[in-house]
XYZ file of C-alpha atoms in Angstrom:
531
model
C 8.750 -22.113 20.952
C 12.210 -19.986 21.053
C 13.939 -23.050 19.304
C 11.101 -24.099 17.151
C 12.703 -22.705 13.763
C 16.181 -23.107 14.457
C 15.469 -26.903 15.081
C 13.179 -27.868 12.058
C 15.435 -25.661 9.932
C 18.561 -27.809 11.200
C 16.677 -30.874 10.907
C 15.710 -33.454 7.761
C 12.222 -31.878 7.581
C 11.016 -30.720 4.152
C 8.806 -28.365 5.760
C 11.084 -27.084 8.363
C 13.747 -25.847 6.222
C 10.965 -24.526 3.615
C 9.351 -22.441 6.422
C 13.333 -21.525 7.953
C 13.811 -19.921 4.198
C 10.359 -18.421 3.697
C 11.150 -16.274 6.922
C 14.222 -15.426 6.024
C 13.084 -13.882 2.927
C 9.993 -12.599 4.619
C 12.637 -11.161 6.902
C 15.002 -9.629 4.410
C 12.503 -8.108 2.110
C 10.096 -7.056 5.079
C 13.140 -5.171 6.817
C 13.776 -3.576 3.376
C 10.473 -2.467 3.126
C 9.702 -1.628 6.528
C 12.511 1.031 6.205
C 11.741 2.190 2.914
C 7.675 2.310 3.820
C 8.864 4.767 7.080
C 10.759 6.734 4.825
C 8.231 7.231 2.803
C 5.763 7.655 5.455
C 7.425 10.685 7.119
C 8.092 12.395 3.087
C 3.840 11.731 2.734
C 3.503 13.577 6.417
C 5.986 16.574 5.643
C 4.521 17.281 2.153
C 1.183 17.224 3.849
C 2.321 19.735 6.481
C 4.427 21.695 4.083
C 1.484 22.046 1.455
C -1.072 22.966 4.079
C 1.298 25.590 5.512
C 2.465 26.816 2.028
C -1.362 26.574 0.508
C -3.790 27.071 3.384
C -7.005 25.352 3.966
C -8.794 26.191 0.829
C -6.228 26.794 -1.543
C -4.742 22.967 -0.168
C -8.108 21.385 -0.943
C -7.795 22.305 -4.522
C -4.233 20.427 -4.404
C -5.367 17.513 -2.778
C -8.768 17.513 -5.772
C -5.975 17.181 -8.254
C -3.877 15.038 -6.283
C -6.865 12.293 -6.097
C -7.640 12.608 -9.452
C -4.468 12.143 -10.806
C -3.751 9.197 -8.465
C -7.418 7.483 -9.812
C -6.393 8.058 -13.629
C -3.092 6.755 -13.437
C -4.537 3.761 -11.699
C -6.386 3.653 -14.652
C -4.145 3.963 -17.097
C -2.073 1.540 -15.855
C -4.706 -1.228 -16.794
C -3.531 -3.834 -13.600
C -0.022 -4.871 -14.970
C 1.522 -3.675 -12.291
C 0.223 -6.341 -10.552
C 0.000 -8.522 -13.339
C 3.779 -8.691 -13.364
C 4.184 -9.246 -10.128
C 2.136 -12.480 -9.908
C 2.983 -13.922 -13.537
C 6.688 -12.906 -13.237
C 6.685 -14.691 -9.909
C 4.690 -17.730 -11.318
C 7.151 -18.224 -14.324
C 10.058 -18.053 -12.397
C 8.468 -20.493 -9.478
C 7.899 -23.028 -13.014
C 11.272 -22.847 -14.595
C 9.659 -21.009 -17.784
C 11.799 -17.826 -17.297
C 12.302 -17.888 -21.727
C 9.341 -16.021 -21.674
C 10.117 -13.165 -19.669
C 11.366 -11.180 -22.625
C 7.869 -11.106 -24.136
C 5.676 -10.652 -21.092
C 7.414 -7.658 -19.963
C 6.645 -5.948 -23.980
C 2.897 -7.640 -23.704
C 2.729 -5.998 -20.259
C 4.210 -2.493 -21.439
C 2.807 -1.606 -24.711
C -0.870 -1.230 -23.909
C 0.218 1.194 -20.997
C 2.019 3.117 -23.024
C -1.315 3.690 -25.580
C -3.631 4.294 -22.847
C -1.370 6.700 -20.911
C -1.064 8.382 -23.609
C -4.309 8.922 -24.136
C -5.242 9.556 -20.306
C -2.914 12.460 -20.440
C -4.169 14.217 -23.388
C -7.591 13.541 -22.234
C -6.862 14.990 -18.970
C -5.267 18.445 -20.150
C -7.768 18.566 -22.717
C -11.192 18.184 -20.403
C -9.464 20.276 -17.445
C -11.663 23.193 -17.426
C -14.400 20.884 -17.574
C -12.812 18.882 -14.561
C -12.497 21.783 -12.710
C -15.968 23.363 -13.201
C -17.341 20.377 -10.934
C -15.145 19.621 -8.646
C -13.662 22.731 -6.610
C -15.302 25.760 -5.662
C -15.871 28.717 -9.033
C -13.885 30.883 -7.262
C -11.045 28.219 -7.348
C -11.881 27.177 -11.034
C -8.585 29.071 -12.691
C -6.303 27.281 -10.188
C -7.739 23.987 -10.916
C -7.190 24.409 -14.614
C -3.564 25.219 -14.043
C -2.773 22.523 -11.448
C -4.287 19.975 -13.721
C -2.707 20.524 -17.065
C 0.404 20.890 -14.668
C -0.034 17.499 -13.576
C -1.332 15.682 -16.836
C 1.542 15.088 -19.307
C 2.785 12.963 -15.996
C 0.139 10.510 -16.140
C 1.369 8.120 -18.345
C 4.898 8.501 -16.931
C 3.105 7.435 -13.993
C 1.360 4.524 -15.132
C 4.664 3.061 -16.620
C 6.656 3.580 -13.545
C 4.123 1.486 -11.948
C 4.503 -1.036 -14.328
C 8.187 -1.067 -14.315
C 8.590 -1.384 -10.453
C 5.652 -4.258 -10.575
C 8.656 -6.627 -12.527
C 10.767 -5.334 -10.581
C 9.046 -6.980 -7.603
C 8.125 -10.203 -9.707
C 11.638 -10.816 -10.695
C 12.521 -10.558 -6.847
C 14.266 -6.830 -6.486
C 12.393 -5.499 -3.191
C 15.421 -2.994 -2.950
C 14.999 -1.471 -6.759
C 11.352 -1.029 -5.878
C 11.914 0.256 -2.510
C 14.489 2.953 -3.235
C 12.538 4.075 -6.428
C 8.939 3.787 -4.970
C 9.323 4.705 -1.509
C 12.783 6.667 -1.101
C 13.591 8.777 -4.503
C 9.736 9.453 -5.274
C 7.995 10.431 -2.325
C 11.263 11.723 -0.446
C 11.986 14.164 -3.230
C 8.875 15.988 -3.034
C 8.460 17.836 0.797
C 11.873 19.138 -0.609
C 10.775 20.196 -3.698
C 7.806 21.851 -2.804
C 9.806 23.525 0.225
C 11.905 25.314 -2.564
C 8.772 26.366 -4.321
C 6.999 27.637 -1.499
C 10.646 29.690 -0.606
C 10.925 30.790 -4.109
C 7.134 32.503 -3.892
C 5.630 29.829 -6.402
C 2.359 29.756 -5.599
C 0.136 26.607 -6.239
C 1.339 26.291 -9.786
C 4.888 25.762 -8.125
C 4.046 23.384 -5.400
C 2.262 20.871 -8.570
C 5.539 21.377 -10.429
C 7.376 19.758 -7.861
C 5.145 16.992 -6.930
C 4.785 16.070 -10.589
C 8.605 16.571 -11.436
C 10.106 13.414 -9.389
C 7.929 10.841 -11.533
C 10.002 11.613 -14.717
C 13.099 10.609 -12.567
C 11.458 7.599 -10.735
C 10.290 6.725 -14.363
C 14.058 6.378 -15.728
C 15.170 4.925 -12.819
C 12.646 2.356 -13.144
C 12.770 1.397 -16.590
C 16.968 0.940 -16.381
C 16.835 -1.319 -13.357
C 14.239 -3.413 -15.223
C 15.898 -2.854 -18.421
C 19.083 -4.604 -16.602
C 17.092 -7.556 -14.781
C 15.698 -9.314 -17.728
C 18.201 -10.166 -19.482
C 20.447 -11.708 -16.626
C 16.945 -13.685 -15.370
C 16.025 -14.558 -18.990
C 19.618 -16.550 -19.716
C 19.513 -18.678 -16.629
C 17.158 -20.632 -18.510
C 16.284 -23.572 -16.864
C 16.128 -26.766 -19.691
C 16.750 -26.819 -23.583
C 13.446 -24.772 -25.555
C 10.830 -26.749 -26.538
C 7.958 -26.671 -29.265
C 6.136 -26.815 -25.588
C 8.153 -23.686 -24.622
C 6.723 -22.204 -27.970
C 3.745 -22.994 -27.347
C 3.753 -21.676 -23.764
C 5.030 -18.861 -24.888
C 1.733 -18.081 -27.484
C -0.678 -18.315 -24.163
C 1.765 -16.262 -21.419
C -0.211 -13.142 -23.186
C -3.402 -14.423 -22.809
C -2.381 -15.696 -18.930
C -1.545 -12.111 -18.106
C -4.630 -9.848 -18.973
C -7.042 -12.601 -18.145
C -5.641 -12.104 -14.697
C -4.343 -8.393 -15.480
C -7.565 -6.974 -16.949
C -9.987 -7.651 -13.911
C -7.301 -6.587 -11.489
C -7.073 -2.964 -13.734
C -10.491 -2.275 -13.581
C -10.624 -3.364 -9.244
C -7.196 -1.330 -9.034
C -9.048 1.843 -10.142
C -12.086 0.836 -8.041
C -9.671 0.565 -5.123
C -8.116 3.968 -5.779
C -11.411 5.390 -6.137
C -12.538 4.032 -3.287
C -9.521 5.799 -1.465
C -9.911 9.099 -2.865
C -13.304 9.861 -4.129
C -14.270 10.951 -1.049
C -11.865 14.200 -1.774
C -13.769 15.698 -4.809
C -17.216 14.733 -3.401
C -16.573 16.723 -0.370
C -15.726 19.309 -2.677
C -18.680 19.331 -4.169
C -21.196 18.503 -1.970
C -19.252 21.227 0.961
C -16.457 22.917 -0.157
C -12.956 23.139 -1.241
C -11.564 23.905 2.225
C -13.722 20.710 4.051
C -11.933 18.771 1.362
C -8.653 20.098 2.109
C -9.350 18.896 5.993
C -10.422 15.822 4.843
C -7.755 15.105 2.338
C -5.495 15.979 5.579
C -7.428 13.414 7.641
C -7.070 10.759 5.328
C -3.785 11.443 4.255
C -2.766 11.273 7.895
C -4.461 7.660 7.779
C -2.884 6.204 5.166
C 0.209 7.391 6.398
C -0.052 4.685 9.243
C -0.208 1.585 6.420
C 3.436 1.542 6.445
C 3.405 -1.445 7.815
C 1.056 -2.986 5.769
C 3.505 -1.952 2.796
C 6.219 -3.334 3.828
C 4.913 -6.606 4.203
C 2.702 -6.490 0.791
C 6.337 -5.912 -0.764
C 7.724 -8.456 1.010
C 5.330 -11.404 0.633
C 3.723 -10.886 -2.338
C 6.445 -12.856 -4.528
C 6.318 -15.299 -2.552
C 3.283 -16.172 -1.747
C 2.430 -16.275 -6.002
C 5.042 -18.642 -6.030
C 4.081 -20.818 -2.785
C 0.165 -20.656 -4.575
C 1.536 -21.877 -8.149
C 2.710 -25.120 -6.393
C 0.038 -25.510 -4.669
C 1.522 -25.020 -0.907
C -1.362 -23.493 0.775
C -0.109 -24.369 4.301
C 3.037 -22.537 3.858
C 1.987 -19.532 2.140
C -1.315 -19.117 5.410
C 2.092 -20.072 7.618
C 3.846 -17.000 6.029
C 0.383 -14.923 5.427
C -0.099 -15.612 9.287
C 3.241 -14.600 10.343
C 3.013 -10.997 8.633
C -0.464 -10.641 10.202
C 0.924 -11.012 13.289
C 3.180 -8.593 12.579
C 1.608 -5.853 10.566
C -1.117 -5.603 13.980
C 1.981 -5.493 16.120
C 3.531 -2.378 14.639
C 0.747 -0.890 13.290
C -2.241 -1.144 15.696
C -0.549 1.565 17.957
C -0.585 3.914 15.349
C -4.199 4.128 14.398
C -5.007 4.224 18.173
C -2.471 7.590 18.599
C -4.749 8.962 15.489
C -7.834 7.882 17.387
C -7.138 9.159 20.623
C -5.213 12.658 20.265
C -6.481 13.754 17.006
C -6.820 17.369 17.814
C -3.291 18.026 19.215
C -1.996 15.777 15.664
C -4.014 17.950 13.304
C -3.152 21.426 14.809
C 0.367 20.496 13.389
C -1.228 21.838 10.234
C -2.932 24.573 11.445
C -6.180 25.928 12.857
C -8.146 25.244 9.548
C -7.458 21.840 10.391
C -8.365 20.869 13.878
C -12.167 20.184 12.987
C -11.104 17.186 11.802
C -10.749 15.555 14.628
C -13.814 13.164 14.639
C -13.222 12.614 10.980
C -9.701 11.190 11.562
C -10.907 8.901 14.336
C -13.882 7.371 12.473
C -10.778 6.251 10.209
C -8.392 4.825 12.306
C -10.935 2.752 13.680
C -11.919 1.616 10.653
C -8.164 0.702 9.601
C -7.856 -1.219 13.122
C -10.214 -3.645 11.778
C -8.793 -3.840 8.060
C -5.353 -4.263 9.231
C -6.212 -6.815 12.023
C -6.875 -9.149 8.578
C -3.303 -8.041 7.438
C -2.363 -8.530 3.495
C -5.634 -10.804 2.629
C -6.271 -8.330 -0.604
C -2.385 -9.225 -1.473
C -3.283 -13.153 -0.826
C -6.164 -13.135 -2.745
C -4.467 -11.364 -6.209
C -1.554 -13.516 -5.814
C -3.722 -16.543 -5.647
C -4.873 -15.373 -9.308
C -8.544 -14.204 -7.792
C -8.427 -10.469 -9.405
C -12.223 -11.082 -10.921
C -12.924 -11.509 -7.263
C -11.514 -8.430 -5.937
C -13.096 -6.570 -9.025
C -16.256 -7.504 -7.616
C -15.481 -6.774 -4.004
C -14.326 -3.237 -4.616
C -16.973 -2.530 -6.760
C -19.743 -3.456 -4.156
C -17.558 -1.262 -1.440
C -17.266 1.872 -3.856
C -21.048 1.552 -4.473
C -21.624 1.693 -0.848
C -18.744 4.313 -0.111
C -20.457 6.383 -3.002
C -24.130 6.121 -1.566
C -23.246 6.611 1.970
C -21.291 9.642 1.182
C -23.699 11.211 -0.722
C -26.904 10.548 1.961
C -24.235 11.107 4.915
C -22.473 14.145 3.994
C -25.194 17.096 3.786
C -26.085 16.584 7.287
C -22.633 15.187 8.904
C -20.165 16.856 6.872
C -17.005 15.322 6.637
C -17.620 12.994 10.051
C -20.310 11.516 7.489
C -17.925 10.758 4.861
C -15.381 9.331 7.014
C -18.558 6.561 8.411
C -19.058 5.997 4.347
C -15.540 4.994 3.647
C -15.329 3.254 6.928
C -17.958 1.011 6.282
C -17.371 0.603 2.558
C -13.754 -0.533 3.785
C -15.048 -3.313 6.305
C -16.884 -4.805 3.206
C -14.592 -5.087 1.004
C -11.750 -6.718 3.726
C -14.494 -8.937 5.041
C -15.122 -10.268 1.905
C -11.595 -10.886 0.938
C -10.944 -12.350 3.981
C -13.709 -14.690 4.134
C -12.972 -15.493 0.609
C -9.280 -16.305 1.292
C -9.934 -18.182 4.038
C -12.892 -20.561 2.536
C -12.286 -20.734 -1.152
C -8.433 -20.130 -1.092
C -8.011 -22.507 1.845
C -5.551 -20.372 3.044
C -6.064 -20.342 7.248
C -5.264 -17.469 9.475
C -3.890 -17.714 12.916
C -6.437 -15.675 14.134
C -6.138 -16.430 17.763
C -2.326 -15.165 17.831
C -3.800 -11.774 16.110
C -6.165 -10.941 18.305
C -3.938 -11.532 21.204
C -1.175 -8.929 19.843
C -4.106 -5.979 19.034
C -5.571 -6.870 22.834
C -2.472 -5.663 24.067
C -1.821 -2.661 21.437
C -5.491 -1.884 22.777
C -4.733 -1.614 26.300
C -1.465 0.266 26.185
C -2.379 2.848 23.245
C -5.870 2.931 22.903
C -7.260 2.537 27.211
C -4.402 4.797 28.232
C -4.817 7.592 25.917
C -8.256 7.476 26.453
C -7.751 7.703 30.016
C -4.858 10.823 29.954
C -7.225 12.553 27.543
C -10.610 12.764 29.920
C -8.316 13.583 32.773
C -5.322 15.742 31.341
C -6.562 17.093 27.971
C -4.513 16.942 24.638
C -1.594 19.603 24.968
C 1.753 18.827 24.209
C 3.187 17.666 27.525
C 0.178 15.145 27.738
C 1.087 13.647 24.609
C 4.843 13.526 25.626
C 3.411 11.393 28.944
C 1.374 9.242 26.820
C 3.923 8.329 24.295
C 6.346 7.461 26.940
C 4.193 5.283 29.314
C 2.071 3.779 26.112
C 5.139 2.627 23.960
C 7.201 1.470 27.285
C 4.360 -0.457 28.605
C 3.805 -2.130 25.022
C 7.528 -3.000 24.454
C 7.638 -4.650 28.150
C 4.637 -6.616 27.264
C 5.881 -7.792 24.029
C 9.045 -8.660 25.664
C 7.128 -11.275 27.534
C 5.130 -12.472 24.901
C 8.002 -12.471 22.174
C 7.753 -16.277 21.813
C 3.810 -16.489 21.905
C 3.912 -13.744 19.329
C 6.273 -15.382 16.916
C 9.204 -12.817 17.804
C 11.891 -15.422 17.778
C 10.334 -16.920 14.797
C 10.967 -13.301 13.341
C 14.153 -12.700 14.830
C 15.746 -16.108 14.425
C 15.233 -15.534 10.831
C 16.628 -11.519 10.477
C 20.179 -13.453 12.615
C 19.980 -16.230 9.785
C 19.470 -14.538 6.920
C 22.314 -14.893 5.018
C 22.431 -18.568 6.200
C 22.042 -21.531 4.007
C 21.549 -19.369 0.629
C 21.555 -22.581 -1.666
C 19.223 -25.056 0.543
C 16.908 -26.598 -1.974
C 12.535 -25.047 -1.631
């Protein structure tokens, strides 16, 4: 197995050298992502800390209210051209009809410009309204302020998103990486540091969340502004009336795929974040403010998950609009593997010393506990089906996914509401937990039996057994016998992560490691060997 790539690469195989150069790019753009996604993982854990410090428990959940409903409205507002881009810039590349790049990145942009527009004069219009159901009265003033803070930002937002999507389609994982993961989140911990030093209040710490969009925004737009062009002129064949012609529909190709995916984008963000102002409303501001914590502290752990999505999602669009289904599962397969490897260990840390974690906040915070495990073993499941939302959008399926997430926020939304009043926020952990399962089991089966895309599941569950053993059996174990304090945590982290590297040290061939490595050694090998 340790030579398998090197050989087919090296040898007269179509389908050896095709998979040798789909890892290396897997490998390239993964690595760029991995470090960017870890980057911005730690930034999304130290503004957490920094705002719960700087805000308190209360005065945090009105943040983190705002916070999700700015995240859902930009969603909105940017109408699934994000995505779009990614999968039609991809597609039109992968065909040769790059002439019409020009006019599906101003078909993309405009409409996102109107709505966001809109969205943020909406939003700074209705804030007292916002605010009168979703935080506490006594919080009502703050609410107002943080939200006409944050709403001029929201179509700034929105484009940003857009921007970085061709970005991605045109094959720039770096541009999208430093402006998405570094410059954005990185800036913000900082930022709100310097606010909380100066004696800013709330009002200060949503200033400098909101201000590094503007700057991610420009950054953005020039690195896009640049791309087009030098893609655009490497046409490939003399214009056509056929080009013209092509040209007429790429508008109509891109919101009959973009629209669906706009609407099942804001279901998915909903489905992420509504949980936040229900809490509020149903418990209280500070509950939310644990929860928020909790979740945030979950999602921190998909960084993983990111970095492949950045990586493969190009690719696989491309791989889908020539119809190579067995390379793109190959490649789908491989980042499975991988995205369990790295990521599985996390969620079972979360699971298993979630007290001594969430005291890093403070006091307010450590009830949270059960809440934060009911999620990570929820995410242990999602992630053990790796990027099969990302398959499924690139395969063009976005009416699909509409549905999916629509059936999962209706259940996320029910459950919450019959699940909170008597379990608190353990209650709306189970909703999203189950409404989660749903949706990936659907896209999974759906990838799998309509896409024909296959996934190495065998090879999957073997790499989570043994993230299992080592994180989730041992901490277990120190737990019931030696309690969560510090120097228990030290012992687990040391035994857990030196046990798991010696066992995937063993297993590196089973597990695809050379595979993996063979191609990060290669990758600036055999640049102009033909797809």
């Amino acid at each position: 197995m340790t030579a398998a790539l090197p050989q087919a690469d090296q040898g007269t195989g179509g389908g050896g050298r095709r998979h040798g150069r789909d890892l290396r790019e897997f490998a390239r753009g993964g690595a760029i992502g991995l470090v960017s996604s870890v980057i911005a993982a730690a930034s999304g854990f130290l503004l957490t800390v920094v705002v719960a410090r700087t805000l308190g428990a209360a005065e945090a959940g009105v943040f983190f209210v705002v916070v999700a409903l700015f995240t859902i409205v930009a969603e909105i507002a940017e109408l699934g051209a994000d995505t779009g881009l990614v999968r039609t810039t991809a597609r039109l590349r992968a065909l040769g009809r790059v002439d019409e790049l020009r006019r599906l990145m101003a078909v993309a942009h405009l409409p996102v410009v109107v709505v966001g527009l809109l969205c943020s004069v909406g939003a700074f219009l209705a804030a007292p309204w916002i605010a009168d159901r979703f935080v506490d009265p006594a919080d009502a003033d703050t609410a107002v302020t943080l939200l006409r803070i944050a709403a001029p930002f929201l179509g700034l937002m929105a484009l940003t998103r857009v921007a970085l999507g061709g970005t991605r389609g045109l094959g720039s994982v770096t541009a999208y990486s430093l402006i998405n993961n570094v410059l954005l989140p990185g800036a913000r911990p900082l930022l709100v540091g310097l606010a909380f030093v100066l004696g800013l209040g709330a009002a200060g710490v949503m200033v400098a969340w909101t201000a590094p969009i503007a700057a991610s925004f420009v950054a953005a737009v020039l690195v896009l502004w640049r791309m087009v062009p030098r893609e655009a002129g490497h046409r490939l064949g003399d214009a056509t009336a056929e080009a013209g012609t092509r040209r007429g529909s790429t508008g109509r190709e891109f919101w009959a795929f973009s629209g669906p995916r706009g609407v099942a984008a804001a279901v998915e963000i909903a489905l992420v974040w509504a949980n936040v102002p229900l809490v509020a409303m149903l418990v209280s501001s500070e509950e939310a403010g644990v929860y928020a914590t909790a979740n945030r502290f979950v999602s921190t752990g998909t960084l993983v998950l990111q970095a492949a999505r950045i990586a493969i999602a190009p690719q696989v669009a491309a791989m889908l609009a020539r119809d190579e289904r067995d390379r793109a599962g190959h490649l789908n397969s491989l980042a499975t593997r991988w995205v369990v490897l790295a990521s599985w260990p996390i969620y079972l840390v979360l699971a298993s010393f979630g007290p001594f974690l969430l005291a890093l906040f403070g006091e307010g915070f450590t009830g949270g506990a059960v809440t934060l495990a009911v999620l990570a073993g929820a995410m242990l499941l999602a992630l053990g089906a790796g990027n099969v939302q990302t398959v499924l959008l690139m395969g063009g399926k976005s009416s699909w996914s509409l549905v999916n997430k629509s059936v999962a926020l209706a259940v996320n939304i029910g459950l919450t509401l019959l699940l909170v009043p008597p379990f608190g926020i353990a209650g709306a952990a189970a909703a999203w937990a189950v409404a989660m399962l749903i949706d990936t089991v659907a896209a999974a089966l759906q990838v799998r039996y309509l896409l024909g895309l296959r996934l190495d599941v065998r090879r999957v569950a073997v790499t989570g057994l043994w993230a299992l053993v080592w994180f989730g059996l041992t901490g277990v174990a120190l737990r019931t016998v030696l309690g969560t304090s510090a120097p228990v945590f030290v012992l687990y982290a040391v035994v857990a992560c030196a046990g798991y590297a010696a066992t995937l040290w063993r297993l590196r061939h089973s597990l695809g490691g050379a595979e993996f490595l063979g191609a990060v050694r290669n990758r600036g090998a055999r640049q102009g060997e033909s797809a």
